[in-house]
C-alpha positions as CSV (number, residue, x, y, z in Angstrom):
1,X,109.7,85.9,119.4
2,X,108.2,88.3,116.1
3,X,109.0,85.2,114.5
4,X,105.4,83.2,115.5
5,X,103.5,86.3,113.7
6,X,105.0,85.9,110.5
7,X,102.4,85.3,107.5
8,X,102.8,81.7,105.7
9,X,103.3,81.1,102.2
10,X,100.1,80.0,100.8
11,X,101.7,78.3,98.1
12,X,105.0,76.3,100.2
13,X,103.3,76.9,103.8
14,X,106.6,78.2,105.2
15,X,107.3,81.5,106.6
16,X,107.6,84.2,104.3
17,X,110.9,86.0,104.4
18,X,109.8,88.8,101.8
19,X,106.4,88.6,101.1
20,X,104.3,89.4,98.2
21,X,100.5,89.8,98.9
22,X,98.2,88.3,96.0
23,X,94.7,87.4,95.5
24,X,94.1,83.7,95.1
25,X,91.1,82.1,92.4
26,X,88.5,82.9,95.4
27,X,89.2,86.5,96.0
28,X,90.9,85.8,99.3
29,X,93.8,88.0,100.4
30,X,97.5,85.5,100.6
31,X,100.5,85.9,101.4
32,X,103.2,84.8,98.5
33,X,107.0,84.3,99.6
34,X,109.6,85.6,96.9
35,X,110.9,82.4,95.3
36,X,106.7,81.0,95.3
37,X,106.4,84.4,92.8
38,X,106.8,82.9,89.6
39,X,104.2,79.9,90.5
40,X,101.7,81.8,92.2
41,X,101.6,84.1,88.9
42,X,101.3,80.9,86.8
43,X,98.5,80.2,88.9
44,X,96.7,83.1,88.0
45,X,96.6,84.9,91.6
46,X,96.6,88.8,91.0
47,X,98.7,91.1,92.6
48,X,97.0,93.4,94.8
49,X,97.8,97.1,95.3
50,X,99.4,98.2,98.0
């Protein structure tokens, strides 16, 4: 049931097992899965603290 409140990759728009939170180019908070990492840093989104 948790399952339906799980965020969404914004890169691969699947569920997020272990997600990393990121800024996209707009200054919108995303959520990142693990193996979309390496692309959503070649994309330029910025990590955001904590």
């Amino acid at each position: 049931m948790f399952s339906l409140f799980k965020k969404k990759c914004a890169v691969c728009k699947q569920k997020a097992r272990e997600p990393r939170k990121y800024f996209d180019d707009h200054n919108e908070p995303v959520v990142v899965c693990a193996q979309c990492v390496l692309y959503a840093e070649r994309r330029a989104f910025r990590k955001r603290s904590a």
